[in-house]
Amino acid sequence: MTTVLITGANRGIGLELTRHYAGEGATVHACCRTPSEARELSGIAGSVHIHQLDTTDHGRLGELAKEISEPIDIVIANAGIYGLPDEDQSFEKVSAENLSRTLEVNLTGTVETLRAFLPHARRSEGKKLVAITSKMGSIADASQGAVAYRVSKTALNMAMTCAAAELKGEGIAVGTLHPGWVRTDMGGPNGNISPEESAKGLAKVIEGLKPSDKATFTSFSGEDLPW
Ligand code: NDP
């Protein structure tokens, strides 16, 4: 039976990934900052274990890695922020605080999550590490605005590229995946796809991931994206 760990599982894409994998019969370790408020997540049927985790709390990450002793086939670091709420993210106006906090969550929190559960992936059959990144981190595709968010995802993409090369020899597959423009709190109501469509597509791409030192940056629909 497949075991999956997902961060930011209380809403948006993380919630739908949890619903998807639980529906497939997987055991899901669903992590969120405030389990007492995660009503939708608590209502998902199946083998879902809810854990408290703020991905920027390194002490808690270490504790949780010890609490979960079983192998984890697929580790999905999904939690992320667009930046500090209601702040101008133009190059001229983006604040140092916004840059630091967005990097702390989207880069450091994501990398630390994947590193904390690397031993669990190593012991598993599936051996997959996945970061949910964004097309907005693509330098080839860049334009103005959203500087803190874009920079954090570009940096994450590089970290994942290094991870792919480093871990290939151990048979660990690394996914750097764009979920599409999704109708969530972050994506807003005009997104192209629902969280369900995104989660289904991401799960299909994750199923096909293979260890490779040529890291790929792939969308939920399986399309390779330019770095
Ligand atoms: P939402 O804003 O809907 O949800 C974000 C999730 O991340 C929430 O569960 C939130 O928890 C969690 N989170 C934020 N900060 C932390 C933290 N420090 N520790 C733990 N959890 C945290 O976003 P989406 O579901 O849309 O986005 C999920 C991922 O997909 C993100 O990485 C995002 O960058 C990426 N993405 C989304 C796109 C879209 O169109 N929606 C497009 C491209 C990429 P809480 O409820 O406690 O705040």
PDB file of C-alpha atoms and ligand atoms in Angstrom:
ATOM      1  CA  MET A   1       0.000   0.000   0.000  1.00  0.00           C
ATOM      2  CA  THR A   2       1.258   3.474  -0.890  1.00  0.00           C
ATOM      3  CA  THR A   3       2.064   6.003   1.843  1.00  0.00           C
ATOM      4  CA  VAL A   4       2.058   9.711   1.032  1.00  0.00           C
ATOM      5  CA  LEU A   5       2.946  12.796   3.081  1.00  0.00           C
ATOM      6  CA  ILE A   6       1.474  16.168   2.072  1.00  0.00           C
ATOM      7  CA  THR A   7       2.083  19.623   3.589  1.00  0.00           C
ATOM      8  CA  GLY A   8      -0.475  22.426   3.490  1.00  0.00           C
ATOM      9  CA  ALA A   9      -3.177  19.734   3.430  1.00  0.00           C
ATOM     10  CA  ASN A  10      -5.977  21.767   5.027  1.00  0.00           C
ATOM     11  CA  ARG A  11      -7.062  23.719   1.925  1.00  0.00           C
ATOM     12  CA  GLY A  12      -6.472  24.273  -1.776  1.00  0.00           C
ATOM     13  CA  ILE A  13      -4.330  21.864  -3.764  1.00  0.00           C
ATOM     14  CA  GLY A  14      -2.983  20.068  -0.669  1.00  0.00           C
ATOM     15  CA  LEU A  15      -6.516  19.245   0.491  1.00  0.00           C
ATOM     16  CA  GLU A  16      -7.425  17.809  -2.930  1.00  0.00           C
ATOM     17  CA  LEU A  17      -4.200  15.830  -3.154  1.00  0.00           C
ATOM     18  CA  THR A  18      -5.098  14.344   0.236  1.00  0.00           C
ATOM     19  CA  ARG A  19      -8.624  13.521  -0.955  1.00  0.00           C
ATOM     20  CA  HIS A  20      -7.234  11.996  -4.168  1.00  0.00           C
ATOM     21  CA  TYR A  21      -4.665   9.739  -2.528  1.00  0.00           C
ATOM     22  CA  ALA A  22      -6.998   8.732   0.328  1.00  0.00           C
ATOM     23  CA  GLY A  23      -9.612   7.842  -2.305  1.00  0.00           C
ATOM     24  CA  GLU A  24      -7.077   5.620  -4.032  1.00  0.00           C
ATOM     25  CA  GLY A  25      -6.571   3.704  -0.797  1.00  0.00           C
ATOM     26  CA  ALA A  26      -3.223   5.231   0.159  1.00  0.00           C
ATOM     27  CA  THR A  27      -2.233   6.045   3.729  1.00  0.00           C
ATOM     28  CA  VAL A  28      -1.896   9.826   3.862  1.00  0.00           C
ATOM     29  CA  HIS A  29       0.048  11.819   6.440  1.00  0.00           C
ATOM     30  CA  ALA A  30      -1.730  15.144   6.016  1.00  0.00           C
ATOM     31  CA  CYS A  31       0.161  18.040   7.601  1.00  0.00           C
ATOM     32  CA  CYS A  32      -1.256  21.456   8.401  1.00  0.00           C
ATOM     33  CA  ARG A  33      -0.556  24.358  10.703  1.00  0.00           C
ATOM     34  CA  THR A  34      -3.790  24.218  12.716  1.00  0.00           C
ATOM     35  CA  PRO A  35      -5.437  20.763  12.766  1.00  0.00           C
ATOM     36  CA  SER A  36      -8.227  21.976  15.101  1.00  0.00           C
ATOM     37  CA  GLU A  37      -9.470  24.253  12.294  1.00  0.00           C
ATOM     38  CA  ALA A  38      -9.020  21.736   9.456  1.00  0.00           C
ATOM     39  CA  ARG A  39     -12.650  20.673   9.247  1.00  0.00           C
ATOM     40  CA  GLU A  40     -12.709  19.631   5.574  1.00  0.00           C
ATOM     41  CA  LEU A  41      -9.527  17.657   5.986  1.00  0.00           C
ATOM     42  CA  SER A  42     -10.886  15.870   9.082  1.00  0.00           C
ATOM     43  CA  GLY A  43     -13.936  14.818   7.050  1.00  0.00           C
ATOM     44  CA  ILE A  44     -11.972  12.936   4.385  1.00  0.00           C
ATOM     45  CA  ALA A  45     -12.658   9.200   4.547  1.00  0.00           C
ATOM     46  CA  GLY A  46      -9.866   6.671   4.458  1.00  0.00           C
ATOM     47  CA  SER A  47      -6.505   6.260   6.104  1.00  0.00           C
ATOM     48  CA  VAL A  48      -5.692   9.922   6.785  1.00  0.00           C
ATOM     49  CA  HIS A  49      -3.443  10.861   9.705  1.00  0.00           C
ATOM     50  CA  ILE A  50      -3.471  14.566  10.473  1.00  0.00           C
ATOM     51  CA  HIS A  51      -0.310  16.146  11.911  1.00  0.00           C
ATOM     52  CA  GLN A  52       0.426  19.655  13.104  1.00  0.00           C
ATOM     53  CA  LEU A  53       3.232  21.203  11.037  1.00  0.00           C
ATOM     54  CA  ASP A  54       4.348  24.699  10.224  1.00  0.00           C
ATOM     55  CA  THR A  55       7.043  24.015   7.647  1.00  0.00           C
ATOM     56  CA  THR A  56       9.156  26.925   8.902  1.00  0.00           C
ATOM     57  CA  ASP A  57       9.349  25.355  12.379  1.00  0.00           C
ATOM     58  CA  HIS A  58      12.485  23.268  12.014  1.00  0.00           C
ATOM     59  CA  GLY A  59      12.212  21.781  15.509  1.00  0.00           C
ATOM     60  CA  ARG A  60       8.704  20.522  14.786  1.00  0.00           C
ATOM     61  CA  LEU A  61       9.810  19.088  11.434  1.00  0.00           C
ATOM     62  CA  GLY A  62      12.465  17.046  13.250  1.00  0.00           C
ATOM     63  CA  GLU A  63       9.940  15.850  15.846  1.00  0.00           C
ATOM     64  CA  LEU A  64       7.408  14.829  13.195  1.00  0.00           C
ATOM     65  CA  ALA A  65      10.060  12.964  11.231  1.00  0.00           C
ATOM     66  CA  LYS A  66      10.657  10.916  14.401  1.00  0.00           C
ATOM     67  CA  GLU A  67       6.937  10.463  15.152  1.00  0.00           C
ATOM     68  CA  ILE A  68       6.287   8.974  11.701  1.00  0.00           C
ATOM     69  CA  SER A  69       8.368   5.834  11.639  1.00  0.00           C
ATOM     70  CA  GLU A  70       6.971   4.125   8.538  1.00  0.00           C
ATOM     71  CA  PRO A  71       8.473   4.491   5.051  1.00  0.00           C
ATOM     72  CA  ILE A  72       6.869   7.200   2.882  1.00  0.00           C
ATOM     73  CA  ASP A  73       6.618   6.462  -0.845  1.00  0.00           C
ATOM     74  CA  ILE A  74       5.730   9.997  -1.953  1.00  0.00           C
ATOM     75  CA  VAL A  75       6.664  13.141  -0.029  1.00  0.00           C
ATOM     76  CA  ILE A  76       4.806  16.176  -1.409  1.00  0.00           C
ATOM     77  CA  ALA A  77       5.990  19.578  -0.174  1.00  0.00           C
ATOM     78  CA  ASN A  78       3.014  21.656  -1.259  1.00  0.00           C
ATOM     79  CA  ALA A  79       2.694  24.395   1.400  1.00  0.00           C
ATOM     80  CA  GLY A  80       3.431  27.846   0.067  1.00  0.00           C
ATOM     81  CA  ILE A  81       2.542  31.534   0.176  1.00  0.00           C
ATOM     82  CA  TYR A  82       2.232  34.151  -2.543  1.00  0.00           C
ATOM     83  CA  GLY A  83       4.027  36.639  -0.323  1.00  0.00           C
ATOM     84  CA  LEU A  84       2.934  38.856   2.559  1.00  0.00           C
ATOM     85  CA  PRO A  85      -0.739  39.753   2.080  1.00  0.00           C
ATOM     86  CA  ASP A  86      -1.608  42.943   0.202  1.00  0.00           C
ATOM     87  CA  GLU A  87       1.988  44.014  -0.345  1.00  0.00           C
ATOM     88  CA  ASP A  88       3.347  45.478  -3.577  1.00  0.00           C
ATOM     89  CA  GLN A  89       5.761  42.943  -5.059  1.00  0.00           C
ATOM     90  CA  SER A  90       7.188  45.113  -7.827  1.00  0.00           C
ATOM     91  CA  PHE A  91      10.983  45.203  -7.987  1.00  0.00           C
ATOM     92  CA  GLU A  92      10.919  48.808  -6.798  1.00  0.00           C
ATOM     93  CA  LYS A  93       8.549  48.314  -3.865  1.00  0.00           C
ATOM     94  CA  VAL A  94       8.939  44.734  -2.606  1.00  0.00           C
ATOM     95  CA  SER A  95       9.990  44.838   1.047  1.00  0.00           C
ATOM     96  CA  ALA A  96      12.986  43.013   2.480  1.00  0.00           C
ATOM     97  CA  GLU A  97      10.598  41.423   4.983  1.00  0.00           C
ATOM     98  CA  ASN A  98       8.417  40.110   2.165  1.00  0.00           C
ATOM     99  CA  LEU A  99      11.403  38.684   0.276  1.00  0.00           C
ATOM    100  CA  SER A 100      12.726  36.984   3.426  1.00  0.00           C
ATOM    101  CA  ARG A 101       9.404  35.524   4.575  1.00  0.00           C
ATOM    102  CA  THR A 102       8.461  34.239   1.115  1.00  0.00           C
ATOM    103  CA  LEU A 103      11.853  32.583   0.739  1.00  0.00           C
ATOM    104  CA  GLU A 104      11.536  31.173   4.266  1.00  0.00           C
ATOM    105  CA  VAL A 105       8.256  29.415   3.438  1.00  0.00           C
ATOM    106  CA  ASN A 106       8.580  28.556  -0.258  1.00  0.00           C
ATOM    107  CA  LEU A 107      12.285  27.737  -0.405  1.00  0.00           C
ATOM    108  CA  THR A 108      13.594  26.858   3.066  1.00  0.00           C
ATOM    109  CA  GLY A 109      10.369  25.304   4.374  1.00  0.00           C
ATOM    110  CA  THR A 110       9.981  23.195   1.244  1.00  0.00           C
ATOM    111  CA  VAL A 111      13.591  22.029   1.136  1.00  0.00           C
ATOM    112  CA  GLU A 112      13.618  21.296   4.886  1.00  0.00           C
ATOM    113  CA  THR A 113      10.398  19.281   4.585  1.00  0.00           C
ATOM    114  CA  LEU A 114      11.858  17.137   1.799  1.00  0.00           C
ATOM    115  CA  ARG A 115      15.124  16.684   3.714  1.00  0.00           C
ATOM    116  CA  ALA A 116      13.324  15.746   6.946  1.00  0.00           C
ATOM    117  CA  PHE A 117      11.456  12.955   5.167  1.00  0.00           C
ATOM    118  CA  LEU A 118      14.239  11.862   2.813  1.00  0.00           C
ATOM    119  CA  PRO A 119      15.132   8.946   5.149  1.00  0.00           C
ATOM    120  CA  HIS A 120      11.480   7.798   4.996  1.00  0.00           C
ATOM    121  CA  ALA A 121      11.487   7.987   1.182  1.00  0.00           C
ATOM    122  CA  ARG A 122      14.795   6.139   1.078  1.00  0.00           C
ATOM    123  CA  ARG A 123      13.287   3.222   3.016  1.00  0.00           C
ATOM    124  CA  SER A 124      10.169   3.113   0.807  1.00  0.00           C
ATOM    125  CA  GLU A 125       9.295   1.311  -2.414  1.00  0.00           C
ATOM    126  CA  GLY A 126       8.113   4.489  -4.194  1.00  0.00           C
ATOM    127  CA  LYS A 127      11.117   6.730  -3.420  1.00  0.00           C
ATOM    128  CA  LYS A 128       9.634  10.019  -4.660  1.00  0.00           C
ATOM    129  CA  LEU A 129      10.236  13.588  -3.493  1.00  0.00           C
ATOM    130  CA  VAL A 130       7.962  16.254  -4.956  1.00  0.00           C
ATOM    131  CA  ALA A 131       7.966  20.033  -4.636  1.00  0.00           C
ATOM    132  CA  ILE A 132       4.967  22.021  -5.786  1.00  0.00           C
ATOM    133  CA  THR A 133       6.565  24.970  -7.529  1.00  0.00           C
ATOM    134  CA  SER A 134       5.133  27.442 -10.042  1.00  0.00           C
ATOM    135  CA  LYS A 135       5.530  28.404 -13.656  1.00  0.00           C
ATOM    136  CA  MET A 136       6.030  31.894 -12.239  1.00  0.00           C
ATOM    137  CA  GLY A 137       9.472  30.699 -11.122  1.00  0.00           C
ATOM    138  CA  SER A 138      10.508  30.142 -14.748  1.00  0.00           C
ATOM    139  CA  ILE A 139      13.202  32.627 -15.802  1.00  0.00           C
ATOM    140  CA  ALA A 140      12.461  31.876 -19.466  1.00  0.00           C
ATOM    141  CA  ASP A 141       8.831  32.843 -18.877  1.00  0.00           C
ATOM    142  CA  ALA A 142       9.374  35.769 -16.489  1.00  0.00           C
ATOM    143  CA  SER A 143       7.850  39.212 -16.652  1.00  0.00           C
ATOM    144  CA  GLN A 144       7.328  41.961 -14.112  1.00  0.00           C
ATOM    145  CA  GLY A 145       5.701  41.773 -10.686  1.00  0.00           C
ATOM    146  CA  ALA A 146       5.339  39.117  -7.973  1.00  0.00           C
ATOM    147  CA  VAL A 147       9.070  39.433  -7.337  1.00  0.00           C
ATOM    148  CA  ALA A 148       9.135  37.740  -3.903  1.00  0.00           C
ATOM    149  CA  TYR A 149       7.002  34.830  -5.112  1.00  0.00           C
ATOM    150  CA  ARG A 150       8.849  34.342  -8.401  1.00  0.00           C
ATOM    151  CA  VAL A 151      12.282  34.470  -6.779  1.00  0.00           C
ATOM    152  CA  SER A 152      11.282  31.921  -4.133  1.00  0.00           C
ATOM    153  CA  LYS A 153      10.074  29.441  -6.753  1.00  0.00           C
ATOM    154  CA  THR A 154      13.098  29.971  -9.028  1.00  0.00           C
ATOM    155  CA  ALA A 155      15.374  29.230  -6.078  1.00  0.00           C
ATOM    156  CA  LEU A 156      13.278  26.183  -5.196  1.00  0.00           C
ATOM    157  CA  ASN A 157      13.584  24.923  -8.785  1.00  0.00           C
ATOM    158  CA  MET A 158      17.381  25.078  -8.519  1.00  0.00           C
ATOM    159  CA  ALA A 159      17.346  23.233  -5.181  1.00  0.00           C
ATOM    160  CA  MET A 160      15.190  20.508  -6.737  1.00  0.00           C
ATOM    161  CA  THR A 161      17.512  20.256  -9.745  1.00  0.00           C
ATOM    162  CA  CYS A 162      20.426  19.671  -7.360  1.00  0.00           C
ATOM    163  CA  ALA A 163      18.356  17.109  -5.432  1.00  0.00           C
ATOM    164  CA  ALA A 164      17.558  15.178  -8.633  1.00  0.00           C
ATOM    165  CA  ALA A 165      21.235  14.897  -9.572  1.00  0.00           C
ATOM    166  CA  GLU A 166      22.295  14.033  -6.016  1.00  0.00           C
ATOM    167  CA  LEU A 167      19.663  11.370  -5.375  1.00  0.00           C
ATOM    168  CA  LYS A 168      19.399   9.678  -8.750  1.00  0.00           C
ATOM    169  CA  GLY A 169      22.049   7.095  -7.829  1.00  0.00           C
ATOM    170  CA  GLU A 170      19.870   5.964  -4.915  1.00  0.00           C
ATOM    171  CA  GLY A 171      16.867   5.449  -7.192  1.00  0.00           C
ATOM    172  CA  ILE A 172      14.997   8.439  -5.753  1.00  0.00           C
ATOM    173  CA  ALA A 173      12.825  10.357  -8.237  1.00  0.00           C
ATOM    174  CA  VAL A 174      12.479  14.112  -7.800  1.00  0.00           C
ATOM    175  CA  GLY A 175       9.507  16.071  -9.148  1.00  0.00           C
ATOM    176  CA  THR A 176       9.434  19.844  -9.627  1.00  0.00           C
ATOM    177  CA  LEU A 177       5.777  20.301 -10.501  1.00  0.00           C
ATOM    178  CA  HIS A 178       3.590  23.231 -11.561  1.00  0.00           C
ATOM    179  CA  PRO A 179      -0.039  22.608 -10.530  1.00  0.00           C
ATOM    180  CA  GLY A 180      -1.636  24.830 -13.185  1.00  0.00           C
ATOM    181  CA  TRP A 181      -3.515  28.037 -12.470  1.00  0.00           C
ATOM    182  CA  VAL A 182      -5.876  26.639  -9.877  1.00  0.00           C
ATOM    183  CA  ARG A 183      -9.028  28.108  -8.312  1.00  0.00           C
ATOM    184  CA  THR A 184      -7.832  28.227  -4.689  1.00  0.00           C
ATOM    185  CA  ASP A 185      -7.377  31.048  -2.173  1.00  0.00           C
ATOM    186  CA  MET A 186      -3.995  31.680  -3.795  1.00  0.00           C
ATOM    187  CA  GLY A 187      -5.004  31.234  -7.425  1.00  0.00           C
ATOM    188  CA  GLY A 188      -8.269  33.166  -7.064  1.00  0.00           C
ATOM    189  CA  PRO A 189     -11.636  32.499  -8.708  1.00  0.00           C
ATOM    190  CA  ASN A 190     -10.456  33.002 -12.312  1.00  0.00           C
ATOM    191  CA  GLY A 191      -8.000  30.108 -12.392  1.00  0.00           C
ATOM    192  CA  ASN A 192      -8.185  27.719 -15.359  1.00  0.00           C
ATOM    193  CA  ILE A 193      -8.735  24.532 -13.408  1.00  0.00           C
ATOM    194  CA  SER A 194     -10.307  23.236 -10.201  1.00  0.00           C
ATOM    195  CA  PRO A 195      -8.213  21.866  -7.334  1.00  0.00           C
ATOM    196  CA  GLU A 196      -9.609  18.394  -8.190  1.00  0.00           C
ATOM    197  CA  GLU A 197      -8.343  18.589 -11.799  1.00  0.00           C
ATOM    198  CA  SER A 198      -4.963  19.794 -10.592  1.00  0.00           C
ATOM    199  CA  ALA A 199      -4.625  17.056  -7.959  1.00  0.00           C
ATOM    200  CA  LYS A 200      -5.629  14.350 -10.433  1.00  0.00           C
ATOM    201  CA  GLY A 201      -3.124  15.601 -13.023  1.00  0.00           C
ATOM    202  CA  LEU A 202      -0.335  15.975 -10.470  1.00  0.00           C
ATOM    203  CA  ALA A 203      -0.913  12.433  -9.170  1.00  0.00           C
ATOM    204  CA  LYS A 204      -0.637  11.075 -12.733  1.00  0.00           C
ATOM    205  CA  VAL A 205       2.629  12.942 -13.324  1.00  0.00           C
ATOM    206  CA  ILE A 206       3.955  11.759  -9.939  1.00  0.00           C
ATOM    207  CA  GLU A 207       3.087   8.159 -10.843  1.00  0.00           C
ATOM    208  CA  GLY A 208       5.309   8.418 -13.915  1.00  0.00           C
ATOM    209  CA  LEU A 209       8.285  10.090 -12.186  1.00  0.00           C
ATOM    210  CA  LYS A 210      11.585   8.278 -12.636  1.00  0.00           C
ATOM    211  CA  PRO A 211      14.985   8.941 -11.058  1.00  0.00           C
ATOM    212  CA  SER A 212      16.984  11.195 -13.378  1.00  0.00           C
ATOM    213  CA  ASP A 213      19.870  13.614 -13.061  1.00  0.00           C
ATOM    214  CA  LYS A 214      18.248  15.638 -15.845  1.00  0.00           C
ATOM    215  CA  ALA A 215      15.650  17.268 -13.634  1.00  0.00           C
ATOM    216  CA  THR A 216      12.404  18.227 -15.319  1.00  0.00           C
ATOM    217  CA  PHE A 217      10.014  21.046 -14.532  1.00  0.00           C
ATOM    218  CA  THR A 218       6.608  19.663 -15.410  1.00  0.00           C
ATOM    219  CA  SER A 219       3.043  20.929 -15.314  1.00  0.00           C
ATOM    220  CA  PHE A 220       0.049  19.016 -13.907  1.00  0.00           C
ATOM    221  CA  SER A 221      -0.839  18.084 -17.507  1.00  0.00           C
ATOM    222  CA  GLY A 222       2.535  16.440 -18.095  1.00  0.00           C
ATOM    223  CA  GLU A 223       3.935  19.279 -20.231  1.00  0.00           C
ATOM    224  CA  ASP A 224       7.650  20.045 -19.735  1.00  0.00           C
ATOM    225  CA  LEU A 225       8.158  23.723 -18.910  1.00  0.00           C
ATOM    226  CA  PRO A 226      11.169  25.940 -19.672  1.00  0.00           C
ATOM    227  CA  TRP A 227      13.362  26.707 -16.636  1.00  0.00           C
TER     228      TRP A 227
HETATM  229  P1  NDP B   1      -3.583  28.106  -0.814  1.00  0.00           P
HETATM  230  O1  NDP B   1      -3.242  29.506  -0.459  1.00  0.00           O
HETATM  231  O2  NDP B   1      -4.973  27.749  -1.160  1.00  0.00           O
HETATM  232  O3  NDP B   1      -3.073  27.113   0.336  1.00  0.00           O
HETATM  233  C1  NDP B   1      -1.763  27.238   0.819  1.00  0.00           C
HETATM  234  C2  NDP B   1      -1.514  26.126   1.811  1.00  0.00           C
HETATM  235  O4  NDP B   1      -0.164  26.250   2.291  1.00  0.00           O
HETATM  236  C3  NDP B   1      -2.423  26.226   3.046  1.00  0.00           C
HETATM  237  O5  NDP B   1      -2.715  24.929   3.502  1.00  0.00           O
HETATM  238  C4  NDP B   1      -1.543  26.949   4.043  1.00  0.00           C
HETATM  239  O6  NDP B   1      -1.865  26.724   5.395  1.00  0.00           O
HETATM  240  C5  NDP B   1      -0.210  26.296   3.708  1.00  0.00           C
HETATM  241  N1  NDP B   1       0.910  27.022   4.285  1.00  0.00           N
HETATM  242  C6  NDP B   1       1.331  28.282   4.038  1.00  0.00           C
HETATM  243  N2  NDP B   1       2.384  28.585   4.792  1.00  0.00           N
HETATM  244  C7  NDP B   1       2.658  27.485   5.533  1.00  0.00           C
HETATM  245  C8  NDP B   1       3.628  27.161   6.510  1.00  0.00           C
HETATM  246  N3  NDP B   1       4.573  28.024   6.904  1.00  0.00           N
HETATM  247  N4  NDP B   1       3.607  25.916   7.076  1.00  0.00           N
HETATM  248  C9  NDP B   1       2.669  25.014   6.698  1.00  0.00           C
HETATM  249  N5  NDP B   1       1.710  25.269   5.804  1.00  0.00           N
HETATM  250  C10 NDP B   1       1.712  26.489   5.230  1.00  0.00           C
HETATM  251  O7  NDP B   1      -2.600  27.751  -2.018  1.00  0.00           O
HETATM  252  P2  NDP B   1      -2.695  26.642  -3.188  1.00  0.00           P
HETATM  253  O8  NDP B   1      -3.327  25.423  -2.675  1.00  0.00           O
HETATM  254  O9  NDP B   1      -3.205  27.314  -4.389  1.00  0.00           O
HETATM  255  O10 NDP B   1      -1.142  26.409  -3.437  1.00  0.00           O
HETATM  256  C11 NDP B   1      -0.449  25.220  -3.069  1.00  0.00           C
HETATM  257  C12 NDP B   1       0.913  25.242  -3.739  1.00  0.00           C
HETATM  258  O11 NDP B   1       0.731  25.372  -5.155  1.00  0.00           O
HETATM  259  C13 NDP B   1       1.779  26.424  -3.324  1.00  0.00           C
HETATM  260  O12 NDP B   1       3.107  25.988  -3.195  1.00  0.00           O
HETATM  261  C14 NDP B   1       1.653  27.402  -4.481  1.00  0.00           C
HETATM  262  O13 NDP B   1       2.755  28.251  -4.617  1.00  0.00           O
HETATM  263  C15 NDP B   1       1.519  26.443  -5.653  1.00  0.00           C
HETATM  264  N6  NDP B   1       0.888  27.025  -6.827  1.00  0.00           N
HETATM  265  C16 NDP B   1      -0.443  27.382  -6.821  1.00  0.00           C
HETATM  266  C17 NDP B   1      -1.007  27.914  -7.975  1.00  0.00           C
HETATM  267  C18 NDP B   1      -2.450  28.286  -8.048  1.00  0.00           C
HETATM  268  O14 NDP B   1      -2.891  28.742  -9.133  1.00  0.00           O
HETATM  269  N7  NDP B   1      -3.244  28.109  -7.007  1.00  0.00           N
HETATM  270  C19 NDP B   1      -0.210  28.135  -9.201  1.00  0.00           C
HETATM  271  C20 NDP B   1       1.162  27.727  -9.091  1.00  0.00           C
HETATM  272  C21 NDP B   1       1.673  27.194  -7.943  1.00  0.00           C
HETATM  273  P3  NDP B   1      -2.785  27.760   6.264  1.00  0.00           P
HETATM  274  O15 NDP B   1      -4.210  27.452   5.902  1.00  0.00           O
HETATM  275  O16 NDP B   1      -2.432  27.436   7.671  1.00  0.00           O
HETATM  276  O17 NDP B   1      -2.383  29.144   5.844  1.00  0.00           O
END
